[in-house]
CSV table of C-alpha atoms and ligand atoms in Angstrom, one decimal:
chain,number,residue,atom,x,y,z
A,20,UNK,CA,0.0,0.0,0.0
A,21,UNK,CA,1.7,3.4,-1.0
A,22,UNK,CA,0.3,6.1,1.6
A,23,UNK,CA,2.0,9.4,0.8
A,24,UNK,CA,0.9,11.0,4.7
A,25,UNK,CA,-1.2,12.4,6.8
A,26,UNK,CA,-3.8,14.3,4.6
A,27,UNK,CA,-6.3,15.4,7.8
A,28,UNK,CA,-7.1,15.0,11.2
A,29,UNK,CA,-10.8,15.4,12.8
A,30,UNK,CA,-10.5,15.7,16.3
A,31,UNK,CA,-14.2,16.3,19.2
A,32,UNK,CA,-14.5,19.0,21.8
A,33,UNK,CA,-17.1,19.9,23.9
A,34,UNK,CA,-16.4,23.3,22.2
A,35,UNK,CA,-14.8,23.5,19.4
A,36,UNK,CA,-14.9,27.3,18.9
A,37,UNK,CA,-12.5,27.2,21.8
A,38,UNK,CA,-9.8,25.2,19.9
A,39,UNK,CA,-10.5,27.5,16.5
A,40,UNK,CA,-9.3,30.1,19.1
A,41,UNK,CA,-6.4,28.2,20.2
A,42,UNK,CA,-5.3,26.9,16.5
A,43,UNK,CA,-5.7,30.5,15.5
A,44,UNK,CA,-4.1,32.7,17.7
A,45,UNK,CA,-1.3,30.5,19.1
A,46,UNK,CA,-0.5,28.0,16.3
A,47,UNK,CA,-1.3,29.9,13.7
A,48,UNK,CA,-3.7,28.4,11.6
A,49,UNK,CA,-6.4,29.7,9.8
A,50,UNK,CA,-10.1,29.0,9.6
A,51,UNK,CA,-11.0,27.8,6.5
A,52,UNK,CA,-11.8,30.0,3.4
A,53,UNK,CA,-14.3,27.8,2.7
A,54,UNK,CA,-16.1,24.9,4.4
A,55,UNK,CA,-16.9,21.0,2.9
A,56,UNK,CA,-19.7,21.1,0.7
A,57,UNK,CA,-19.5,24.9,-0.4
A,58,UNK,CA,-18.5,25.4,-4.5
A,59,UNK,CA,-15.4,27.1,-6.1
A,60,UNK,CA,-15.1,30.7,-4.5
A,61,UNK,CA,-15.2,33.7,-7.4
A,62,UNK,CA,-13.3,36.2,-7.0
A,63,UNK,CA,-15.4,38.7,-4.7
A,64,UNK,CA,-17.3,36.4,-3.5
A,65,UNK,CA,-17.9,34.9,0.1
A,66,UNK,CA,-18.9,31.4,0.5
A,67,UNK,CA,-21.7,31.5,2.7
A,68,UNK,CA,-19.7,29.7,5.7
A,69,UNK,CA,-17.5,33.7,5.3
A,70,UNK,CA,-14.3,32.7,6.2
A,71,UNK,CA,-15.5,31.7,9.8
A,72,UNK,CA,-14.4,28.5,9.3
A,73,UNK,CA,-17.5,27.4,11.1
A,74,UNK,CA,-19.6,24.7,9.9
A,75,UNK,CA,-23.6,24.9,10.6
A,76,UNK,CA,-23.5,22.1,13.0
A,77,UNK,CA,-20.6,24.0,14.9
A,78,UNK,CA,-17.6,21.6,12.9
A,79,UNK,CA,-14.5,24.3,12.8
A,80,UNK,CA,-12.6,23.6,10.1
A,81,UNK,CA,-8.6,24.9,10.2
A,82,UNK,CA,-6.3,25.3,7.2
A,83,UNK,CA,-2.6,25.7,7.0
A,84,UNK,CA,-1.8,25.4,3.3
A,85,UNK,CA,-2.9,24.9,0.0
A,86,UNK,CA,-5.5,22.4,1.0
A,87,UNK,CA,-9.2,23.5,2.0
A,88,UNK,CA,-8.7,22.2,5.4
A,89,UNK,CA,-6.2,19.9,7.3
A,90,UNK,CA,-8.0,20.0,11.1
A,91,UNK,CA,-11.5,19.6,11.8
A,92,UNK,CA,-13.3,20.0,15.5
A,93,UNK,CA,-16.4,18.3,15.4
A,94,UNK,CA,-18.6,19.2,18.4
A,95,UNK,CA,-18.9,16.3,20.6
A,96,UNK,CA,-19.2,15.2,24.9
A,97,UNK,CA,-15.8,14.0,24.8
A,98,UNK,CA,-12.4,15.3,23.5
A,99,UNK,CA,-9.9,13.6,22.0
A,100,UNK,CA,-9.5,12.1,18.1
A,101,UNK,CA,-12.2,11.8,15.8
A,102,UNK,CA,-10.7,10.3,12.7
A,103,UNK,CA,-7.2,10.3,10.8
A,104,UNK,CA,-6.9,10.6,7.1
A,105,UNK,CA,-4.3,9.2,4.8
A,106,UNK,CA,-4.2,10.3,1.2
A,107,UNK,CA,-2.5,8.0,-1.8
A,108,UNK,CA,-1.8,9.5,-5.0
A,109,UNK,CA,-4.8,9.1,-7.2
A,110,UNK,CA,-7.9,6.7,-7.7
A,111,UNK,CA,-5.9,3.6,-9.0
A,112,UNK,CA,-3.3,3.7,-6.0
A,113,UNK,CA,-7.0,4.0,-4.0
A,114,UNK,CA,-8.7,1.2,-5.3
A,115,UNK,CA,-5.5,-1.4,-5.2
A,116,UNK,CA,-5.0,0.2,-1.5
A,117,UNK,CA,-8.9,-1.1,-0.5
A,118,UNK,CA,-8.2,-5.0,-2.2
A,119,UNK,CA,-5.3,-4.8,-0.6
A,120,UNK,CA,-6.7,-4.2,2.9
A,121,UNK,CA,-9.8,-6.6,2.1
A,122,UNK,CA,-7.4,-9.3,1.3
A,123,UNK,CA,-6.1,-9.0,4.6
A,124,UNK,CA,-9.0,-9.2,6.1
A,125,UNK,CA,-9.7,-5.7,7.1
A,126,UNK,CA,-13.8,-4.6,7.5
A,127,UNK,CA,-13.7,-1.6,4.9
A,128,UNK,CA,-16.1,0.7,4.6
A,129,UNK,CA,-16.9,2.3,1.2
A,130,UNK,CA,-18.0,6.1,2.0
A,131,UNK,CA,-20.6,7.3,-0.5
A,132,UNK,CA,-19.6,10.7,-2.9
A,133,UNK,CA,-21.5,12.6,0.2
A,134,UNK,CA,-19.2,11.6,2.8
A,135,UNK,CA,-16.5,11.6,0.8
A,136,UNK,CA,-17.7,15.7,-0.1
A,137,UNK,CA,-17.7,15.9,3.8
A,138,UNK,CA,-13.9,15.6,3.5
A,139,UNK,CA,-13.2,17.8,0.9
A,140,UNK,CA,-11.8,14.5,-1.3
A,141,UNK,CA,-12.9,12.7,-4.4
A,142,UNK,CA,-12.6,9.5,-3.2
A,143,UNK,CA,-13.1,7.8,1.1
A,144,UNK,CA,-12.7,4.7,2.3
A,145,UNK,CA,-12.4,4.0,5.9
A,146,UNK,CA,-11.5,0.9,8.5
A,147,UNK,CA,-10.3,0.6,12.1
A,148,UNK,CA,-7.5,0.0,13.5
A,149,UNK,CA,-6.6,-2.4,16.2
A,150,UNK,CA,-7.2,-0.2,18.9
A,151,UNK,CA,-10.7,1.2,17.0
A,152,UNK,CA,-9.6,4.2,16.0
A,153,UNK,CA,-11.2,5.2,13.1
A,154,UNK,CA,-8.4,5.4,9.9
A,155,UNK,CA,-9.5,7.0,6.5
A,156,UNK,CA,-8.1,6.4,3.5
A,157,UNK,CA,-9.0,9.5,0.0
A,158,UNK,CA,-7.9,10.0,-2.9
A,159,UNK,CA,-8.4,14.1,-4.6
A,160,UNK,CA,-8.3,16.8,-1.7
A,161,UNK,CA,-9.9,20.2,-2.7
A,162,UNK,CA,-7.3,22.7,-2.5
A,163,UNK,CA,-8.2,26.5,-2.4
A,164,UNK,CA,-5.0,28.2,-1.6
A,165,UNK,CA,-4.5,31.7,0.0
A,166,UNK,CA,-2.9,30.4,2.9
A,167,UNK,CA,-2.1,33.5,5.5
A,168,UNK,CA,-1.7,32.8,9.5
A,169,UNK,CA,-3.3,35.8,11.5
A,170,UNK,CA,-0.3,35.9,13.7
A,171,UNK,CA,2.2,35.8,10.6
A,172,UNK,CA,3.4,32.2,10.7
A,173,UNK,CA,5.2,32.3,7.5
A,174,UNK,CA,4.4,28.8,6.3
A,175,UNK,CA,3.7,25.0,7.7
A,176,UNK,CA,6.3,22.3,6.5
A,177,UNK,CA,3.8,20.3,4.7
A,178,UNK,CA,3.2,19.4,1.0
A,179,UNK,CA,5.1,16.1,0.5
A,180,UNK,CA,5.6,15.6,4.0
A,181,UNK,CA,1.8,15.5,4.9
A,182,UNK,CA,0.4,17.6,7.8
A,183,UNK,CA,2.8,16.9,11.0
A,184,UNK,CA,2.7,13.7,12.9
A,185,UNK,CA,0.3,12.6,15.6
A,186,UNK,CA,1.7,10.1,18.6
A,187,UNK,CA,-0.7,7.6,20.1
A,188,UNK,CA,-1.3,5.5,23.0
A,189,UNK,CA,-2.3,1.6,22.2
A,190,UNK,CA,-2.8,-1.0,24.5
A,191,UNK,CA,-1.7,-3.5,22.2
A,192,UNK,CA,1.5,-2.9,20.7
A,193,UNK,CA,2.1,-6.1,18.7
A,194,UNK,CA,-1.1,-5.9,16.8
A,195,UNK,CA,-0.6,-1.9,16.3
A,196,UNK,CA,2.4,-2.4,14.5
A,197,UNK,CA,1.5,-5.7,12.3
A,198,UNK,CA,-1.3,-3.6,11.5
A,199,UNK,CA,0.8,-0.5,10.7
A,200,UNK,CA,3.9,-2.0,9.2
A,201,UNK,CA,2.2,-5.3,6.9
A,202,UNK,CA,-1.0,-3.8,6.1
A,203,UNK,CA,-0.8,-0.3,6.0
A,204,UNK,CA,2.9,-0.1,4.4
A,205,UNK,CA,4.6,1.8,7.1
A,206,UNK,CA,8.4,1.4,8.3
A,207,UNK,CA,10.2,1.7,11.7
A,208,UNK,CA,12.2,4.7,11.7
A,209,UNK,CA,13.3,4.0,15.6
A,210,UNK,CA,12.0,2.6,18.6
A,211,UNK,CA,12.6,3.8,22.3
A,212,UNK,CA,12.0,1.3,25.3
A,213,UNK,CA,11.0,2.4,28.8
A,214,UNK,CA,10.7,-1.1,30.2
A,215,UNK,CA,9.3,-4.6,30.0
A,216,UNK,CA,6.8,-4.4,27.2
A,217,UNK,CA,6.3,-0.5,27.1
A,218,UNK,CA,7.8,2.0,24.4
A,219,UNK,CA,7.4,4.1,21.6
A,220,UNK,CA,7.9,3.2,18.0
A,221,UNK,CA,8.3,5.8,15.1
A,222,UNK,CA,6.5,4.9,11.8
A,223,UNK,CA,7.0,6.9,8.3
A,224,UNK,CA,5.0,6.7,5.3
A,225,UNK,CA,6.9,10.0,4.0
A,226,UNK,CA,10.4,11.5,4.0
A,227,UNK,CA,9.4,12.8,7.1
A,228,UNK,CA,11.1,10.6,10.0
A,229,UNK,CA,7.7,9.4,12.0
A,230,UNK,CA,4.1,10.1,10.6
A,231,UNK,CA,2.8,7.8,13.1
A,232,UNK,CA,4.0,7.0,17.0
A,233,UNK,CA,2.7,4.7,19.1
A,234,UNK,CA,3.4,4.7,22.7
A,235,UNK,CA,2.7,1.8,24.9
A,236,UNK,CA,3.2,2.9,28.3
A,237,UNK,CA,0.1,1.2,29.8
A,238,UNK,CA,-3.1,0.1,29.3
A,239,UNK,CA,-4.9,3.7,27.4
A,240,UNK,CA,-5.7,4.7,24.1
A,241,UNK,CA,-6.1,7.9,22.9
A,242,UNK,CA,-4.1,10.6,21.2
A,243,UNK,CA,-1.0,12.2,23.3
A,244,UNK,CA,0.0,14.2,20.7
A,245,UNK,CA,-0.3,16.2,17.1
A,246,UNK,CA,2.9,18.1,15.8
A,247,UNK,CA,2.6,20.7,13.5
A,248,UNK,CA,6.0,22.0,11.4
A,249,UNK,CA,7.2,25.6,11.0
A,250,UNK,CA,10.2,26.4,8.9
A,251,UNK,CA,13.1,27.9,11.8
A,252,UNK,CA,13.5,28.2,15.3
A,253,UNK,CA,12.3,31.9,15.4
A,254,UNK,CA,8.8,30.4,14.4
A,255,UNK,CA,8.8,27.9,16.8
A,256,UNK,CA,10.3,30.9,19.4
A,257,UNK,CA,7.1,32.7,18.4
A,258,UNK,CA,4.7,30.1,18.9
A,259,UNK,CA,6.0,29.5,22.5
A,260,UNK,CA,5.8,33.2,23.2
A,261,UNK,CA,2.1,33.3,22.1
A,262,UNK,CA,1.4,29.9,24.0
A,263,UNK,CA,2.7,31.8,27.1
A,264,UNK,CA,0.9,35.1,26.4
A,265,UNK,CA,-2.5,33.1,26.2
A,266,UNK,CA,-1.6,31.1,29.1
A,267,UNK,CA,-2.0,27.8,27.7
A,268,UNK,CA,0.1,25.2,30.2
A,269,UNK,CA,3.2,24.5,29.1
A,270,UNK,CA,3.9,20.5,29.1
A,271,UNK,CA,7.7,20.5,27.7
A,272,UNK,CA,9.9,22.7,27.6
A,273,UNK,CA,11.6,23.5,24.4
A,274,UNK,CA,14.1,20.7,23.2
A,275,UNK,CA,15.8,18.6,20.5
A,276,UNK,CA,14.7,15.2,20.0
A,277,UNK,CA,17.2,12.7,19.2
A,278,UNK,CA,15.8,10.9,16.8
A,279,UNK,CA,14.1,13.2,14.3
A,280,UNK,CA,15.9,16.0,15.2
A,281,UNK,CA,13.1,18.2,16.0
A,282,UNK,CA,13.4,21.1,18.0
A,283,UNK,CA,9.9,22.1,19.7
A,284,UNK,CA,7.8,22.9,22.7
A,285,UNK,CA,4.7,20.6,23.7
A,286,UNK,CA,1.8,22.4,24.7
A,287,UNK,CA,-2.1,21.0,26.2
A,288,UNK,CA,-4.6,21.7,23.9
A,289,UNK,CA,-8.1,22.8,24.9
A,290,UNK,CA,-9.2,19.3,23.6
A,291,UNK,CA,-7.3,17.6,26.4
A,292,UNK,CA,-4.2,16.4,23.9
A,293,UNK,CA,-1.2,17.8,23.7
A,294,UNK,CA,0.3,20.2,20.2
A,295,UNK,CA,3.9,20.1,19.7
A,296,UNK,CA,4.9,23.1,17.4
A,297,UNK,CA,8.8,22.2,15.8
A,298,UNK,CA,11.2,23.1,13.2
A,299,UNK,CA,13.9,21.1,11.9
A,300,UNK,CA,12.8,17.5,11.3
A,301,UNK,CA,14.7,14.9,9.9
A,302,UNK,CA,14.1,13.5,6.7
A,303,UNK,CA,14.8,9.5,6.3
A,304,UNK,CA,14.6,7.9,2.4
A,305,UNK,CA,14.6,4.0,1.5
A,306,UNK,CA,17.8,3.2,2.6
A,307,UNK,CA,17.2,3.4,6.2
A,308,UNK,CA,17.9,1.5,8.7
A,309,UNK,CA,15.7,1.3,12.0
A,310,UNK,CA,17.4,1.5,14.8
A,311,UNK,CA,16.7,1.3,18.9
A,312,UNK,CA,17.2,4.9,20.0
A,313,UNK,CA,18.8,5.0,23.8
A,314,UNK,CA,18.1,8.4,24.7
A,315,UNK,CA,15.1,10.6,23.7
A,316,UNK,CA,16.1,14.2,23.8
A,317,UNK,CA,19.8,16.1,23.0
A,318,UNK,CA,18.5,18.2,25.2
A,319,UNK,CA,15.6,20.3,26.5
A,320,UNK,CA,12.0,18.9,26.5
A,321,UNK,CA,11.5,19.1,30.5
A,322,UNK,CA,7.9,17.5,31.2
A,323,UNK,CA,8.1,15.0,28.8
A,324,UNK,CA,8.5,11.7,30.5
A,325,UNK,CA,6.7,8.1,30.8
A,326,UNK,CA,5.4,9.1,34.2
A,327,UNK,CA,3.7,12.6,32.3
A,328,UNK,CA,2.9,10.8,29.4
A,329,UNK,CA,1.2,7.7,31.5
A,330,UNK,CA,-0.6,11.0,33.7
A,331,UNK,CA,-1.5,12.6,30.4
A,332,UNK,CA,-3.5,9.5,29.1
A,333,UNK,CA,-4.9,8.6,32.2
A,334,UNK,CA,-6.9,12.0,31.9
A,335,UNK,CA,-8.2,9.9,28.5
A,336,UNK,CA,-11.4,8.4,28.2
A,337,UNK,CA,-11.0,5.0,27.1
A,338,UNK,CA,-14.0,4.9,24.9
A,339,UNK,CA,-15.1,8.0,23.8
A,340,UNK,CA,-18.3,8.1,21.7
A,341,UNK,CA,-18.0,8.1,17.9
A,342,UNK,CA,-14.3,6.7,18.2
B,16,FE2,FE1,6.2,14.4,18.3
């Protein structure tokens, strides 16, 4: 299966005007021109969702590139993630990607055109994965352009790279990563252990070094984190300053990972999960070869340890509605 990245995340809040805030004024992203569903936009003319990125049944809708929309926050009674999608190159790569998942014995669903327009893509599938989160594969995102951050973010590393990377908790790492590596097509970048059983392994489906982590540090799913790129330290700088300014807690300290290199800051969402904003990150090709890192951090990234980590998903519902 040849999954290029990340194409979107949809995440639910109780209030997902709150997080709009949040993604607006201290990432940096910007509601979305226009909204799933809505036609082309002429020039002078407003699609009727105005720029709000607000959906009628209270969906915000973020964009941080060319693409329509990359983060969705559906209103919901928990928080935490919604659905991930992965994008492949075009309807061919699409269709072998679903026999290949059916041979394998994976429950696919085949999204009508309506869902699929719900996503801003041509073409959805969608399946779970061992721990039930909900994993969408399209084909032909909507891109409108006109990318600009109200706080001046120059740009988000995306484009080949997908969106960022999001780290998850599983309870069962064997399957996860049987799942991950033989049906979905990923590789081990690295792996770090923390004991007996529990660690985090770093998957790519890009150049970029991990698309995908999964951390077992106990028996929780859920999302710990989403990182989100910016091109130099002075962004990332920024980022942190605005975090502070708007009080948001503060749940590592700005660092360099060892193994992809990425300098960043982790910050707690108003969804409950956490947004690492970094600059920096590795990029790994074919050649490869995984390794088992020893040591997490060349330095920095205060906070971020098993024991905070373990704390940070205990706060998870297990089984949130709609997973
Ligand atoms: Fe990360």
């Amino acid at each position: 299966m040849d999954i290029r990245g990340l194409g979107y995340v949809g995440f639910e809040s109780p209030d997902p005007k709150q997080w709009l805030e949040f993604a607006t004024g201290v990432i940096g992203m910007m509601p979305a021109r226009s909204i799933p569903g809505e036609s082309a936009i002429a020039p002078g003319q407003e699609p009727p969702s105005g720029g709000s990125g607000l959906a009628p049944d209270g969906t915000a809708f973020l964009k941080m590139d060319e693409r329509r929309w990359r983060v969705a926050v559906h209103p919901g009674e928990t928080a935490g993630l919604r659905y991930v999608g992965f994008e492949v190159t075009g309807i061919v790569a699409f269709e072998r990607a679903i026999a290949e998942l059916e041979e394998r014995g994976t429950a696919v669903t085949h999204c009508s055109e309506e869902e699929a327009q719900q996503r801003s893509v041509q073409g959805l599938a969608a399946f779970a994965d061992p721990s039930g989160n909900r994993i969408e594969l399209f084909h032909g995102p909507v891109s409108d352009f006109k990318f600009v951050s109200p706080v001046g973010v120059k740009r988000f590393v995306t484009g080949e790279l997908g969106l960022g990377h999001l780290a998850l908790f599983v309870s069962d790492m064997e399957a996860t990563l049987d799942f991950l590596i033989r049906t979905l097509g990923f590789d081990l970048s690295d792996f770090v252990r923390f004991g007996p059983g529990l660690s985090i392994q770093f998957l790519r489906c890009s150049p970029r070094h991990h698309t995908i982590a999964v951390a077992r540090i106990g028996d929780i799913c859920g999302l710990h984190h989403l990182m989100l790129e910016v091109e130099d330290v002075d962004e990332v700088g920024q980022a942190l300053e605005r975090a502070e300014a708007a009080g948001i807690p503060i749940t590592a300290t700005l660092g360099r990972h060892r193994n992809d290199n990425m300098l960043s800051f982790y910050m707690r969402s108003p969804a409950g999960f956490d947004v690492e904003i970094g600059c920096d990150g590795m990029h790994v090709g074919d050649g490869w070869i995984a390794r088992e890192m020893c040591e997490a951090d060349v330095w920095g990234h205060k906070g971020l340890t098993p024991d905070a980590m373990q704390a940070a998903g205990d706060e998870i519902d297990p089984e949130p509605e709609g997973r």
